[in-house]
Amino acid sequence: MTNAPEFRCGVVALVGRPNVGKSSLINALLKTRAAIVSPKPQTTRNAARFIYNEERPSAPPSQIIFTDTPGIHIPKNKLGRFLIDSVENALTLADAVCYLVEAGDREVGAEDKEAIAKLAGFGGRVILTATKCDKGESEQAFEVYRSALGGKVSVCVALSAKSGQGLPEFIDACLPFLPLGEPWFDPDILMDGTERFIAAEHVRAAALDLLRDEVPHCVAVEIDEYKSPDEYQERKKLYIRASLLVETDGQKAIVIGSGGSMLKKIGVRARKYLEETTGHSVYLELWVKVSPHWRESPAVLRRLGYTA
């Protein structure tokens, strides 16, 4: 009688420049909007952990904890330095790293040079992953980055989060690097984060979708009150009161919009995201507050869950 394969569980950090497709890959694997996605740089501000459970009969039973890290860039403020520090911390906790590039890349840019420098001290395996393979040939990108990474690459995978091409092959590439061990999370858990953190991310996602120019980079979201029917049995709706923090009165006026029009649009879209995620009807109350230079304030950054 053949013994059943032993369970594997481990952490794979997703690393790369901004907008290379890390969060899109997470959502494609989990088949839901788990990570917020936007074409704007620095959308991901925390090294959030997402849980993928391997259930294919052809693969060994496994659980992969994917750490979706902020895009590596040259920081300009204390918030930016936190983002870079969170990437470095994620590397220390990872069993393997998925380094993401785009299939159409033909040279190593400044942000990728920064990312590769961060990988210099990582002693584990690196999975070189070319995203958006439906838009370009990946072999030249593999050649360029294999050389730049100096022999750290264990395997190369091309994929498209949009079409799903290459996703099974990507998971197959990750599985051998997971240590033997019991699952860390129950199979119905998709993300290692508090309800307040998830709610704040969905509100910020709506703001990113709708605001233009530099304003989105100046917006943070703080959940002031969160009351769920799961906890308060007398409630029929999930009640959330949230504050959008900006740095100037001018930014506040833009976020509110003429007659409150922009804030209303943000609320409608955020409520849709929250209802899809929580399964509850949501009553969402939004406020806009000015916190001058919050991205440089250690006290505010700590309150928002960042480390200055």
Coordinates of N, CA, C and O in Angstrom, one line a residue, residues 15 30 40 57 64 69 79-80 83 96 105 119 121 124 146 149 151 157 190 204 224 243 257 270 280 293:
V15 N 8.2 39.4 -4.8 CA 9.1 40.6 -4.8 C 9.2 41.1 -6.2 O 9.3 40.3 -7.1
L30 N -6.2 33.0 -5.9 CA -7.3 32.8 -5.0 C -8.7 32.9 -5.6 O -9.7 32.7 -4.9
K40 N -1.6 52.5 -10.0 CA -0.8 53.5 -9.4 C 0.3 52.9 -8.5 O 0.0 51.9 -7.8
P57 N -5.6 16.9 -7.5 CA -5.2 15.5 -7.2 C -3.8 15.2 -7.7 O -3.2 14.3 -7.2
I64 N 0.4 27.2 0.7 CA 1.5 28.2 0.5 C 1.0 29.5 1.1 O -0.1 30.0 0.7
T69 N 4.5 41.7 -1.2 CA 5.3 42.8 -0.6 C 5.1 44.1 -1.4 O 4.7 44.1 -2.6
L79 N 7.3 56.8 5.2 CA 6.4 55.8 4.7 C 7.1 54.9 3.7 O 7.0 53.7 3.7
G80 N 7.8 55.6 2.7 CA 8.5 54.8 1.7 C 9.6 53.9 2.3 O 9.8 52.8 1.9
L83 N 8.0 50.8 3.7 CA 7.7 49.9 2.7 C 8.9 49.0 2.3 O 8.8 47.8 2.2
A96 N 11.1 30.6 0.2 CA 11.5 30.9 -1.2 C 11.0 32.2 -1.6 O 10.1 32.8 -1.0
D105 N 10.2 42.7 -20.7 CA 11.4 43.4 -20.2 C 12.6 43.0 -21.1 O 12.8 41.8 -21.4
L119 N 17.9 41.1 -2.8 CA 17.9 39.7 -2.8 C 19.3 39.1 -2.6 O 19.5 37.9 -2.4
G121 N 21.3 39.1 -0.1 CA 21.5 38.3 1.1 C 20.6 37.2 1.4 O 20.6 36.5 2.4
G124 N 17.8 31.5 0.2 CA 16.9 30.4 -0.3 C 16.8 30.4 -1.8 O 17.6 31.0 -2.5
R146 N 18.2 36.3 -15.2 CA 19.1 35.3 -14.7 C 20.5 35.8 -14.6 O 21.2 35.5 -13.6
L149 N 20.8 38.3 -11.6 CA 20.6 37.6 -10.3 C 21.8 36.8 -9.9 O 21.8 36.2 -8.8
G151 N 23.1 33.7 -10.7 CA 23.0 32.3 -10.3 C 22.0 31.9 -9.2 O 21.9 30.8 -8.8
V157 N 9.4 30.6 -14.7 CA 8.0 30.4 -15.0 C 7.4 31.6 -15.7 O 7.6 32.7 -15.2
L190 N -8.4 33.1 3.7 CA -7.7 33.6 2.5 C -6.6 34.6 2.8 O -5.7 34.7 2.0
R204 N -9.4 52.2 0.8 CA -8.2 52.8 0.1 C -8.2 52.4 -1.4 O -7.9 53.2 -2.3
D224 N -12.3 53.8 12.2 CA -12.6 54.4 13.6 C -13.6 53.5 14.3 O -13.6 53.4 15.5
S243 N -12.0 57.1 8.4 CA -11.4 58.4 8.1 C -10.4 58.2 7.0 O -9.5 57.4 7.1
G257 N -14.8 66.5 -3.2 CA -15.4 66.8 -4.4 C -16.5 67.8 -4.3 O -17.0 68.1 -3.2
A270 N -16.4 51.5 -2.4 CA -15.8 50.8 -1.3 C -16.9 49.8 -0.7 O -16.6 48.7 -0.3
H280 N -21.8 40.6 4.0 CA -22.8 41.4 4.7 C -23.2 42.6 3.9 O -22.4 43.1 3.2
H293 N 1.6 66.3 6.7 CA 2.9 65.5 6.6 C 2.8 64.1 7.3 O 3.7 63.7 7.9

